[in-house]
């Protein structure tokens, strides 16, 4: 066995249980599969794509861990409650929550409907509030089990470069991600003494269905690449590797921060010419 394959033999999340919201596709799917590969039991939340969620579950189970698909609209308090009941019933407890569900409903501010404003805030912000509250209550109830982890639990939000970068025609989305940043930091501060770690990952332009109309159009894709110093779109795997690290104890001293995985999108690429 060479050194590289030995490295991959170390299962960094062995024996832990994770719930990933919005995990039937894209970034959520990559994270759920990566966590299974690292030895975690994984609950794959989905809202409507049952078949796709079941495929993700099958893929995770091939790594010899337990997995289940669990339906819930994360913006519904009742459905989130039912989801946690099911996950805790199946896994006994929870160690990692990945709040990944997120949507865009783009449009100019002057024409935006209250409906499009509200639904984005409901899913991207309130959804994370609801899931994090259930997860943190379980982490507190169980507390630290030293053989399991020095941490009582980890919460990882999938934010966006737009928690920082303003974006015309996307004010509902940027407001949700900016809000998520302060929500993350506030509860990280509040929960640290319970040995609960809360952090975010801010992806840049990762190739998923959320931005498909941009990357599938050659002209728009070129414009987008001008905003990325690394000169490539992100892959869901680029985010999954960071999520596994944040979920593992390698990051035990990391609290209340956002890790940008964006190919340098937040480096003011307009200034690159000097
Ligand atoms: C958005 C994508 C966008 C990227 C970079 C993400 O948060 O969901 O649509 O391509 O930010 O602007």
PDB file of C-alpha atoms and ligand atoms in Angstrom:
ATOM      1  CA  UNK A   1       0.000   0.000   0.000  1.00  0.00           C
ATOM      2  CA  UNK A   2       1.551   3.338  -0.961  1.00  0.00           C
ATOM      3  CA  UNK A   3       1.413   6.329   1.334  1.00  0.00           C
ATOM      4  CA  UNK A   4      -1.429   7.982  -0.552  1.00  0.00           C
ATOM      5  CA  UNK A   5      -3.779   5.021  -0.262  1.00  0.00           C
ATOM      6  CA  UNK A   6      -2.814   4.582   3.400  1.00  0.00           C
ATOM      7  CA  UNK A   7      -3.864   8.158   4.014  1.00  0.00           C
ATOM      8  CA  UNK A   8      -7.279   7.411   2.567  1.00  0.00           C
ATOM      9  CA  UNK A   9      -7.606   4.432   4.898  1.00  0.00           C
ATOM     10  CA  UNK A  10      -7.828   6.758   7.893  1.00  0.00           C
ATOM     11  CA  UNK A  11     -11.543   7.264   8.364  1.00  0.00           C
ATOM     12  CA  UNK A  12     -11.730  10.685   9.915  1.00  0.00           C
ATOM     13  CA  UNK A  13     -15.451  10.512  10.776  1.00  0.00           C
ATOM     14  CA  UNK A  14     -15.601   6.896  11.875  1.00  0.00           C
ATOM     15  CA  UNK A  15     -18.555   6.121  14.127  1.00  0.00           C
ATOM     16  CA  UNK A  16     -20.088   9.608  13.820  1.00  0.00           C
ATOM     17  CA  UNK A  17     -23.540  10.442  12.460  1.00  0.00           C
ATOM     18  CA  UNK A  18     -24.217  13.313  10.114  1.00  0.00           C
ATOM     19  CA  UNK A  19     -27.265  14.987   8.610  1.00  0.00           C
ATOM     20  CA  UNK A  20     -26.814  16.901   5.358  1.00  0.00           C
ATOM     21  CA  UNK A  21     -29.691  19.064   4.171  1.00  0.00           C
ATOM     22  CA  UNK A  22     -30.378  19.413   0.458  1.00  0.00           C
ATOM     23  CA  UNK A  23     -28.245  16.362  -0.223  1.00  0.00           C
ATOM     24  CA  UNK A  24     -29.927  14.813  -3.264  1.00  0.00           C
ATOM     25  CA  UNK A  25     -27.670  16.725  -5.679  1.00  0.00           C
ATOM     26  CA  UNK A  26     -24.843  19.215  -6.094  1.00  0.00           C
ATOM     27  CA  UNK A  27     -22.709  20.321  -3.153  1.00  0.00           C
ATOM     28  CA  UNK A  28     -24.918  18.571  -0.573  1.00  0.00           C
ATOM     29  CA  UNK A  29     -24.627  15.243  -2.382  1.00  0.00           C
ATOM     30  CA  UNK A  30     -20.830  15.522  -2.631  1.00  0.00           C
ATOM     31  CA  UNK A  31     -20.601  16.284   1.083  1.00  0.00           C
ATOM     32  CA  UNK A  32     -22.922  13.422   2.074  1.00  0.00           C
ATOM     33  CA  UNK A  33     -20.952  10.906   0.000  1.00  0.00           C
ATOM     34  CA  UNK A  34     -17.586  12.222   1.250  1.00  0.00           C
ATOM     35  CA  UNK A  35     -18.736  11.918   4.870  1.00  0.00           C
ATOM     36  CA  UNK A  36     -19.878   8.336   4.262  1.00  0.00           C
ATOM     37  CA  UNK A  37     -16.508   7.556   2.687  1.00  0.00           C
ATOM     38  CA  UNK A  38     -14.882   8.889   5.873  1.00  0.00           C
ATOM     39  CA  UNK A  39     -16.889   6.453   7.989  1.00  0.00           C
ATOM     40  CA  UNK A  40     -19.919   8.496   9.091  1.00  0.00           C
ATOM     41  CA  UNK A  41     -23.519   7.326   9.016  1.00  0.00           C
ATOM     42  CA  UNK A  42     -25.327   9.871   6.876  1.00  0.00           C
ATOM     43  CA  UNK A  43     -28.905  11.134   6.685  1.00  0.00           C
ATOM     44  CA  UNK A  44     -29.620  12.538   3.231  1.00  0.00           C
ATOM     45  CA  UNK A  45     -32.282  15.226   3.428  1.00  0.00           C
ATOM     46  CA  UNK A  46     -34.293  16.072   0.325  1.00  0.00           C
ATOM     47  CA  UNK A  47     -37.424  18.123  -0.383  1.00  0.00           C
ATOM     48  CA  UNK A  48     -38.793  16.607  -3.579  1.00  0.00           C
ATOM     49  CA  UNK A  49     -36.173  14.449  -5.357  1.00  0.00           C
ATOM     50  CA  UNK A  50     -36.833  11.130  -3.631  1.00  0.00           C
ATOM     51  CA  UNK A  51     -35.275   8.917  -6.302  1.00  0.00           C
ATOM     52  CA  UNK A  52     -32.108  10.984  -6.459  1.00  0.00           C
ATOM     53  CA  UNK A  53     -31.851  10.971  -2.640  1.00  0.00           C
ATOM     54  CA  UNK A  54     -32.211   7.177  -2.623  1.00  0.00           C
ATOM     55  CA  UNK A  55     -29.391   6.898  -5.180  1.00  0.00           C
ATOM     56  CA  UNK A  56     -27.170   9.004  -2.891  1.00  0.00           C
ATOM     57  CA  UNK A  57     -28.080   6.684   0.004  1.00  0.00           C
ATOM     58  CA  UNK A  58     -27.076   3.619  -2.037  1.00  0.00           C
ATOM     59  CA  UNK A  59     -23.782   5.257  -2.974  1.00  0.00           C
ATOM     60  CA  UNK A  60     -23.036   6.041   0.689  1.00  0.00           C
ATOM     61  CA  UNK A  61     -23.937   2.531   1.857  1.00  0.00           C
ATOM     62  CA  UNK A  62     -21.281   1.101  -0.463  1.00  0.00           C
ATOM     63  CA  UNK A  63     -18.763   2.491   2.029  1.00  0.00           C
ATOM     64  CA  UNK A  64     -20.085   0.120   4.692  1.00  0.00           C
ATOM     65  CA  UNK A  65     -21.945   2.727   6.752  1.00  0.00           C
ATOM     66  CA  UNK A  66     -25.610   3.339   7.476  1.00  0.00           C
ATOM     67  CA  UNK A  67     -27.537   5.915   5.446  1.00  0.00           C
ATOM     68  CA  UNK A  68     -31.123   7.003   5.053  1.00  0.00           C
ATOM     69  CA  UNK A  69     -33.073   9.438   2.921  1.00  0.00           C
ATOM     70  CA  UNK A  70     -35.274  11.817   4.893  1.00  0.00           C
ATOM     71  CA  UNK A  71     -37.819  14.130   3.351  1.00  0.00           C
ATOM     72  CA  UNK A  72     -38.372  17.606   4.777  1.00  0.00           C
ATOM     73  CA  UNK A  73     -38.805  21.168   3.640  1.00  0.00           C
ATOM     74  CA  UNK A  74     -36.252  22.799   5.945  1.00  0.00           C
ATOM     75  CA  UNK A  75     -38.321  25.979   6.192  1.00  0.00           C
ATOM     76  CA  UNK A  76     -41.175  24.109   7.911  1.00  0.00           C
ATOM     77  CA  UNK A  77     -40.814  23.790  11.709  1.00  0.00           C
ATOM     78  CA  UNK A  78     -43.056  20.695  11.756  1.00  0.00           C
ATOM     79  CA  UNK A  79     -41.196  18.926   8.969  1.00  0.00           C
ATOM     80  CA  UNK A  80     -37.815  19.709  10.525  1.00  0.00           C
ATOM     81  CA  UNK A  81     -39.033  18.308  13.856  1.00  0.00           C
ATOM     82  CA  UNK A  82     -40.214  15.120  12.120  1.00  0.00           C
ATOM     83  CA  UNK A  83     -36.896  14.838  10.265  1.00  0.00           C
ATOM     84  CA  UNK A  84     -34.858  15.040  13.471  1.00  0.00           C
ATOM     85  CA  UNK A  85     -37.166  12.520  15.181  1.00  0.00           C
ATOM     86  CA  UNK A  86     -36.502  10.096  12.336  1.00  0.00           C
ATOM     87  CA  UNK A  87     -32.741  10.663  12.203  1.00  0.00           C
ATOM     88  CA  UNK A  88     -32.283  10.350  15.974  1.00  0.00           C
ATOM     89  CA  UNK A  89     -34.450   7.257  15.997  1.00  0.00           C
ATOM     90  CA  UNK A  90     -32.283   5.654  13.313  1.00  0.00           C
ATOM     91  CA  UNK A  91     -28.803   6.773  14.443  1.00  0.00           C
ATOM     92  CA  UNK A  92     -29.354   7.184  18.208  1.00  0.00           C
ATOM     93  CA  UNK A  93     -27.683  10.582  18.211  1.00  0.00           C
ATOM     94  CA  UNK A  94     -26.148  13.143  15.861  1.00  0.00           C
ATOM     95  CA  UNK A  95     -22.612  14.540  15.656  1.00  0.00           C
ATOM     96  CA  UNK A  96     -22.601  16.696  12.541  1.00  0.00           C
ATOM     97  CA  UNK A  97     -25.174  18.935  10.869  1.00  0.00           C
ATOM     98  CA  UNK A  98     -24.434  20.327   7.431  1.00  0.00           C
ATOM     99  CA  UNK A  99     -26.922  23.093   6.617  1.00  0.00           C
ATOM    100  CA  UNK A 100     -26.627  23.085   2.867  1.00  0.00           C
ATOM    101  CA  UNK A 101     -30.162  23.679   1.521  1.00  0.00           C
ATOM    102  CA  UNK A 102     -30.302  26.893  -0.416  1.00  0.00           C
ATOM    103  CA  UNK A 103     -32.226  28.459  -3.276  1.00  0.00           C
ATOM    104  CA  UNK A 104     -32.066  31.486  -5.557  1.00  0.00           C
ATOM    105  CA  UNK A 105     -35.038  33.498  -6.856  1.00  0.00           C
ATOM    106  CA  UNK A 106     -33.279  36.260  -8.723  1.00  0.00           C
ATOM    107  CA  UNK A 107     -34.715  39.552  -9.893  1.00  0.00           C
ATOM    108  CA  UNK A 108     -34.288  43.320  -9.730  1.00  0.00           C
ATOM    109  CA  UNK A 109     -35.035  44.766  -6.305  1.00  0.00           C
ATOM    110  CA  UNK A 110     -37.511  47.292  -7.742  1.00  0.00           C
ATOM    111  CA  UNK A 111     -39.609  44.486  -9.188  1.00  0.00           C
ATOM    112  CA  UNK A 112     -39.075  41.770  -6.598  1.00  0.00           C
ATOM    113  CA  UNK A 113     -42.196  40.178  -5.150  1.00  0.00           C
ATOM    114  CA  UNK A 114     -42.492  39.739  -1.404  1.00  0.00           C
ATOM    115  CA  UNK A 115     -43.035  36.051  -2.151  1.00  0.00           C
ATOM    116  CA  UNK A 116     -39.618  35.711  -3.813  1.00  0.00           C
ATOM    117  CA  UNK A 117     -37.991  37.676  -0.997  1.00  0.00           C
ATOM    118  CA  UNK A 118     -39.643  35.565   1.677  1.00  0.00           C
ATOM    119  CA  UNK A 119     -39.066  32.097   0.282  1.00  0.00           C
ATOM    120  CA  UNK A 120     -35.314  32.697  -0.108  1.00  0.00           C
ATOM    121  CA  UNK A 121     -35.058  33.961   3.471  1.00  0.00           C
ATOM    122  CA  UNK A 122     -37.231  31.061   4.678  1.00  0.00           C
ATOM    123  CA  UNK A 123     -35.082  28.343   3.118  1.00  0.00           C
ATOM    124  CA  UNK A 124     -31.588  29.854   3.316  1.00  0.00           C
ATOM    125  CA  UNK A 125     -31.837  31.465   6.746  1.00  0.00           C
ATOM    126  CA  UNK A 126     -34.816  30.186   8.751  1.00  0.00           C
ATOM    127  CA  UNK A 127     -34.151  26.638   7.503  1.00  0.00           C
ATOM    128  CA  UNK A 128     -30.660  26.774   8.977  1.00  0.00           C
ATOM    129  CA  UNK A 129     -31.962  28.287  12.216  1.00  0.00           C
ATOM    130  CA  UNK A 130     -34.465  25.447  12.634  1.00  0.00           C
ATOM    131  CA  UNK A 131     -32.038  22.637  11.815  1.00  0.00           C
ATOM    132  CA  UNK A 132     -29.204  24.115  13.896  1.00  0.00           C
ATOM    133  CA  UNK A 133     -31.480  24.493  16.914  1.00  0.00           C
ATOM    134  CA  UNK A 134     -32.528  20.838  16.801  1.00  0.00           C
ATOM    135  CA  UNK A 135     -28.934  19.693  16.248  1.00  0.00           C
ATOM    136  CA  UNK A 136     -27.500  21.853  19.041  1.00  0.00           C
ATOM    137  CA  UNK A 137     -30.162  20.670  21.498  1.00  0.00           C
ATOM    138  CA  UNK A 138     -29.163  17.066  20.770  1.00  0.00           C
ATOM    139  CA  UNK A 139     -25.438  17.908  21.063  1.00  0.00           C
ATOM    140  CA  UNK A 140     -26.075  19.531  24.443  1.00  0.00           C
ATOM    141  CA  UNK A 141     -28.255  16.654  25.675  1.00  0.00           C
ATOM    142  CA  UNK A 142     -25.603  14.044  24.794  1.00  0.00           C
ATOM    143  CA  UNK A 143     -22.546  16.137  25.642  1.00  0.00           C
ATOM    144  CA  UNK A 144     -18.966  15.097  24.966  1.00  0.00           C
ATOM    145  CA  UNK A 145     -18.152  11.406  24.820  1.00  0.00           C
ATOM    146  CA  UNK A 146     -14.339  11.456  24.821  1.00  0.00           C
ATOM    147  CA  UNK A 147     -13.935   8.152  22.932  1.00  0.00           C
ATOM    148  CA  UNK A 148     -16.157   9.584  20.222  1.00  0.00           C
ATOM    149  CA  UNK A 149     -14.778  13.102  19.869  1.00  0.00           C
ATOM    150  CA  UNK A 150     -13.519  15.998  22.001  1.00  0.00           C
ATOM    151  CA  UNK A 151     -16.480  17.930  20.596  1.00  0.00           C
ATOM    152  CA  UNK A 152     -20.154  17.606  21.477  1.00  0.00           C
ATOM    153  CA  UNK A 153     -21.036  18.355  17.849  1.00  0.00           C
ATOM    154  CA  UNK A 154     -20.299  20.369  14.769  1.00  0.00           C
ATOM    155  CA  UNK A 155     -22.532  22.588  12.696  1.00  0.00           C
ATOM    156  CA  UNK A 156     -21.372  23.557   9.213  1.00  0.00           C
ATOM    157  CA  UNK A 157     -23.366  25.992   7.106  1.00  0.00           C
ATOM    158  CA  UNK A 158     -22.911  26.204   3.361  1.00  0.00           C
ATOM    159  CA  UNK A 159     -22.956  29.938   2.852  1.00  0.00           C
ATOM    160  CA  UNK A 160     -21.607  31.723  -0.241  1.00  0.00           C
ATOM    161  CA  UNK A 161     -19.093  34.315  -1.359  1.00  0.00           C
ATOM    162  CA  UNK A 162     -22.233  36.470  -1.338  1.00  0.00           C
ATOM    163  CA  UNK A 163     -22.157  36.681   2.436  1.00  0.00           C
ATOM    164  CA  UNK A 164     -19.492  39.258   1.532  1.00  0.00           C
ATOM    165  CA  UNK A 165     -19.884  40.236  -2.139  1.00  0.00           C
ATOM    166  CA  UNK A 166     -22.934  42.387  -2.980  1.00  0.00           C
ATOM    167  CA  UNK A 167     -24.844  41.168  -6.071  1.00  0.00           C
ATOM    168  CA  UNK A 168     -27.225  43.216  -8.203  1.00  0.00           C
ATOM    169  CA  UNK A 169     -30.521  41.418  -8.921  1.00  0.00           C
ATOM    170  CA  UNK A 170     -29.893  39.002  -6.045  1.00  0.00           C
ATOM    171  CA  UNK A 171     -30.701  41.096  -2.938  1.00  0.00           C
ATOM    172  CA  UNK A 172     -32.823  38.349  -1.347  1.00  0.00           C
ATOM    173  CA  UNK A 173     -29.997  35.830  -1.760  1.00  0.00           C
ATOM    174  CA  UNK A 174     -27.225  38.151  -0.500  1.00  0.00           C
ATOM    175  CA  UNK A 175     -29.388  39.196   2.461  1.00  0.00           C
ATOM    176  CA  UNK A 176     -29.919  35.536   3.354  1.00  0.00           C
ATOM    177  CA  UNK A 177     -26.195  34.745   3.184  1.00  0.00           C
ATOM    178  CA  UNK A 178     -25.115  37.925   4.990  1.00  0.00           C
ATOM    179  CA  UNK A 179     -27.655  37.073   7.685  1.00  0.00           C
ATOM    180  CA  UNK A 180     -26.376  33.517   7.828  1.00  0.00           C
ATOM    181  CA  UNK A 181     -22.879  34.817   8.532  1.00  0.00           C
ATOM    182  CA  UNK A 182     -23.946  36.764  11.637  1.00  0.00           C
ATOM    183  CA  UNK A 183     -26.271  33.970  12.728  1.00  0.00           C
ATOM    184  CA  UNK A 184     -23.356  31.509  12.458  1.00  0.00           C
ATOM    185  CA  UNK A 185     -20.993  33.749  14.434  1.00  0.00           C
ATOM    186  CA  UNK A 186     -23.567  34.514  17.129  1.00  0.00           C
ATOM    187  CA  UNK A 187     -24.427  30.905  17.842  1.00  0.00           C
ATOM    188  CA  UNK A 188     -20.749  29.897  17.574  1.00  0.00           C
ATOM    189  CA  UNK A 189     -20.059  32.346  20.391  1.00  0.00           C
ATOM    190  CA  UNK A 190     -23.087  31.134  22.348  1.00  0.00           C
ATOM    191  CA  UNK A 191     -22.393  27.404  22.014  1.00  0.00           C
ATOM    192  CA  UNK A 192     -18.593  27.167  22.222  1.00  0.00           C
ATOM    193  CA  UNK A 193     -18.631  26.541  25.994  1.00  0.00           C
ATOM    194  CA  UNK A 194     -20.748  23.451  25.312  1.00  0.00           C
ATOM    195  CA  UNK A 195     -17.963  22.168  23.019  1.00  0.00           C
ATOM    196  CA  UNK A 196     -20.144  22.733  19.998  1.00  0.00           C
ATOM    197  CA  UNK A 197     -18.338  24.152  16.972  1.00  0.00           C
ATOM    198  CA  UNK A 198     -20.155  26.224  14.378  1.00  0.00           C
ATOM    199  CA  UNK A 199     -18.551  27.332  11.109  1.00  0.00           C
ATOM    200  CA  UNK A 200     -19.433  28.111   7.496  1.00  0.00           C
ATOM    201  CA  UNK A 201     -17.998  27.337   4.102  1.00  0.00           C
ATOM    202  CA  UNK A 202     -18.416  30.009   1.436  1.00  0.00           C
ATOM    203  CA  UNK A 203     -18.277  28.450  -2.019  1.00  0.00           C
ATOM    204  CA  UNK A 204     -17.696  30.597  -5.079  1.00  0.00           C
ATOM    205  CA  UNK A 205     -19.026  29.542  -8.473  1.00  0.00           C
ATOM    206  CA  UNK A 206     -19.359  25.797  -8.120  1.00  0.00           C
ATOM    207  CA  UNK A 207     -20.756  23.950 -11.114  1.00  0.00           C
ATOM    208  CA  UNK A 208     -24.211  22.786  -9.980  1.00  0.00           C
ATOM    209  CA  UNK A 209     -27.789  23.209 -11.179  1.00  0.00           C
ATOM    210  CA  UNK A 210     -28.189  26.501  -9.228  1.00  0.00           C
ATOM    211  CA  UNK A 211     -25.995  28.382 -11.740  1.00  0.00           C
ATOM    212  CA  UNK A 212     -26.384  26.134 -14.787  1.00  0.00           C
ATOM    213  CA  UNK A 213     -27.772  28.897 -17.010  1.00  0.00           C
ATOM    214  CA  UNK A 214     -24.508  30.748 -16.466  1.00  0.00           C
ATOM    215  CA  UNK A 215     -21.884  27.997 -16.946  1.00  0.00           C
ATOM    216  CA  UNK A 216     -23.729  26.291 -19.801  1.00  0.00           C
ATOM    217  CA  UNK A 217     -23.688  29.507 -21.896  1.00  0.00           C
ATOM    218  CA  UNK A 218     -20.179  30.022 -23.402  1.00  0.00           C
ATOM    219  CA  UNK A 219     -20.379  33.847 -23.260  1.00  0.00           C
ATOM    220  CA  UNK A 220     -21.627  33.999 -19.673  1.00  0.00           C
ATOM    221  CA  UNK A 221     -19.148  31.325 -18.627  1.00  0.00           C
ATOM    222  CA  UNK A 222     -16.250  33.409 -19.968  1.00  0.00           C
ATOM    223  CA  UNK A 223     -17.498  36.465 -18.045  1.00  0.00           C
ATOM    224  CA  UNK A 224     -17.780  34.357 -14.909  1.00  0.00           C
ATOM    225  CA  UNK A 225     -14.233  33.011 -15.308  1.00  0.00           C
ATOM    226  CA  UNK A 226     -12.983  36.616 -15.381  1.00  0.00           C
ATOM    227  CA  UNK A 227     -14.142  36.799 -11.744  1.00  0.00           C
ATOM    228  CA  UNK A 228     -12.181  33.716 -10.679  1.00  0.00           C
ATOM    229  CA  UNK A 229      -8.383  34.129 -10.361  1.00  0.00           C
ATOM    230  CA  UNK A 230      -7.955  30.329 -10.298  1.00  0.00           C
ATOM    231  CA  UNK A 231      -9.511  30.335 -13.783  1.00  0.00           C
ATOM    232  CA  UNK A 232     -11.813  27.390 -13.257  1.00  0.00           C
ATOM    233  CA  UNK A 233     -15.253  26.741 -11.894  1.00  0.00           C
ATOM    234  CA  UNK A 234     -15.433  24.919  -8.598  1.00  0.00           C
ATOM    235  CA  UNK A 235     -16.398  21.270  -8.364  1.00  0.00           C
ATOM    236  CA  UNK A 236     -18.694  20.042  -5.535  1.00  0.00           C
ATOM    237  CA  UNK A 237     -15.722  17.971  -4.383  1.00  0.00           C
ATOM    238  CA  UNK A 238     -13.786  21.199  -3.677  1.00  0.00           C
ATOM    239  CA  UNK A 239     -16.388  21.982  -1.014  1.00  0.00           C
ATOM    240  CA  UNK A 240     -16.803  18.418   0.286  1.00  0.00           C
ATOM    241  CA  UNK A 241     -13.114  18.175   1.268  1.00  0.00           C
ATOM    242  CA  UNK A 242     -13.431  21.321   3.385  1.00  0.00           C
ATOM    243  CA  UNK A 243     -16.674  20.073   4.968  1.00  0.00           C
ATOM    244  CA  UNK A 244     -15.042  16.777   5.981  1.00  0.00           C
ATOM    245  CA  UNK A 245     -12.183  18.669   7.588  1.00  0.00           C
ATOM    246  CA  UNK A 246     -14.558  20.949   9.511  1.00  0.00           C
ATOM    247  CA  UNK A 247     -16.550  17.903  10.651  1.00  0.00           C
ATOM    248  CA  UNK A 248     -13.410  16.117  11.796  1.00  0.00           C
ATOM    249  CA  UNK A 249     -11.408  16.784  14.959  1.00  0.00           C
ATOM    250  CA  UNK A 250      -8.485  18.043  12.882  1.00  0.00           C
ATOM    251  CA  UNK A 251     -10.283  21.406  13.059  1.00  0.00           C
ATOM    252  CA  UNK A 252     -11.048  21.181  16.777  1.00  0.00           C
ATOM    253  CA  UNK A 253      -9.856  24.724  17.514  1.00  0.00           C
ATOM    254  CA  UNK A 254     -11.777  26.321  14.623  1.00  0.00           C
ATOM    255  CA  UNK A 255     -14.871  28.181  15.838  1.00  0.00           C
ATOM    256  CA  UNK A 256     -17.138  30.757  14.236  1.00  0.00           C
ATOM    257  CA  UNK A 257     -15.332  31.343  10.999  1.00  0.00           C
ATOM    258  CA  UNK A 258     -16.119  31.164   7.310  1.00  0.00           C
ATOM    259  CA  UNK A 259     -13.740  29.270   5.059  1.00  0.00           C
ATOM    260  CA  UNK A 260     -13.879  30.661   1.532  1.00  0.00           C
ATOM    261  CA  UNK A 261     -13.454  27.964  -1.128  1.00  0.00           C
ATOM    262  CA  UNK A 262     -13.880  30.181  -4.150  1.00  0.00           C
ATOM    263  CA  UNK A 263     -10.819  30.029  -6.433  1.00  0.00           C
ATOM    264  CA  UNK A 264     -10.008  33.546  -5.243  1.00  0.00           C
ATOM    265  CA  UNK A 265     -13.345  35.157  -6.177  1.00  0.00           C
ATOM    266  CA  UNK A 266     -13.192  37.299  -3.035  1.00  0.00           C
ATOM    267  CA  UNK A 267      -9.728  38.679  -3.952  1.00  0.00           C
ATOM    268  CA  UNK A 268     -11.101  41.677  -5.908  1.00  0.00           C
ATOM    269  CA  UNK A 269     -10.033  40.186  -9.274  1.00  0.00           C
ATOM    270  CA  UNK A 270     -10.775  43.531 -10.951  1.00  0.00           C
ATOM    271  CA  UNK A 271      -7.534  44.810  -9.385  1.00  0.00           C
ATOM    272  CA  UNK A 272      -5.418  41.945 -10.778  1.00  0.00           C
ATOM    273  CA  UNK A 273      -4.005  44.155 -13.547  1.00  0.00           C
ATOM    274  CA  UNK A 274      -2.335  46.437 -10.991  1.00  0.00           C
TER     275      UNK A 274
HETATM  276  C1  LIG B   1     -24.480  31.220  -6.208  1.00  0.00           C
HETATM  277  C2  LIG B   1     -24.085  30.914  -7.650  1.00  0.00           C
HETATM  278  C3  LIG B   1     -22.971  31.841  -8.078  1.00  0.00           C
HETATM  279  C4  LIG B   1     -21.844  31.901  -7.068  1.00  0.00           C
HETATM  280  C5  LIG B   1     -20.796  32.936  -7.409  1.00  0.00           C
HETATM  281  C6  LIG B   1     -23.267  31.179  -5.350  1.00  0.00           C
HETATM  282  O1  LIG B   1     -23.590  31.397  -4.023  1.00  0.00           O
HETATM  283  O2  LIG B   1     -25.453  30.287  -5.782  1.00  0.00           O
HETATM  284  O3  LIG B   1     -25.206  31.075  -8.489  1.00  0.00           O
HETATM  285  O4  LIG B   1     -22.448  31.389  -9.332  1.00  0.00           O
HETATM  286  O5  LIG B   1     -22.349  32.172  -5.792  1.00  0.00           O
HETATM  287  O6  LIG B   1     -21.361  34.183  -7.749  1.00  0.00           O
END
